């Protein structure tokens, strides 16, 4: 799917209307995303994210916009790189 909107660094809306918040440790991977960037949404096998957005040269962890990140898991993931 292509990007409909990416006006906030941590939120991306895809052409199907789904909105995703990007994991804080992956924000740098989204800097080159353009409206024509093709992304695929897949289920994540991760303690932090529920989904992954694959494309644009990498994979970023994500949750539906508005969902809370599990604080302890986020801290652990950011410490671990």
Short mmCIF file of C-alpha atoms in Angstrom, two decimals, residues 41-72:
data_model
loop_
_atom_site.label_atom_id
_atom_site.label_comp_id
_atom_site.label_asym_id
_atom_site.label_seq_id
_atom_site.Cartn_x
_atom_site.Cartn_y
_atom_site.Cartn_z
CA UNK A 41 1.61 -4.47 6.86
CA UNK A 42 2.42 -7.77 8.58
CA UNK A 43 1.73 -9.21 12.03
CA UNK A 44 4.75 -8.78 14.29
CA UNK A 45 6.28 -11.49 16.40
CA UNK A 46 7.59 -8.92 18.83
CA UNK A 47 6.96 -7.98 22.48
CA UNK A 48 6.78 -4.29 21.61
CA UNK A 49 4.88 -3.98 18.34
CA UNK A 50 1.72 -5.64 17.08
CA UNK A 51 2.64 -5.09 13.41
CA UNK A 52 5.53 -4.28 11.12
CA UNK A 53 5.53 -1.99 8.11
CA UNK A 54 7.83 -3.49 5.51
CA UNK A 55 9.17 -1.49 2.58
CA UNK A 56 10.96 1.73 1.84
CA UNK A 57 14.27 0.01 2.41
CA UNK A 58 13.53 -1.54 5.79
CA UNK A 59 11.11 -2.78 8.40
CA UNK A 60 9.65 -0.64 11.18
CA UNK A 61 7.71 -1.77 14.21
CA UNK A 62 4.24 -0.28 14.59
CA UNK A 63 0.94 -0.29 16.47
CA UNK A 64 -2.45 1.02 15.46
CA UNK A 65 -2.53 4.79 16.04
CA UNK A 66 -3.84 5.53 19.51
CA UNK A 67 -2.68 2.27 21.11
CA UNK A 68 -0.29 2.58 24.03
CA UNK A 69 3.22 1.19 23.84
CA UNK A 70 4.12 -1.24 26.67
CA UNK A 71 6.50 1.02 28.64
CA UNK A 72 8.80 -1.68 30.04
#
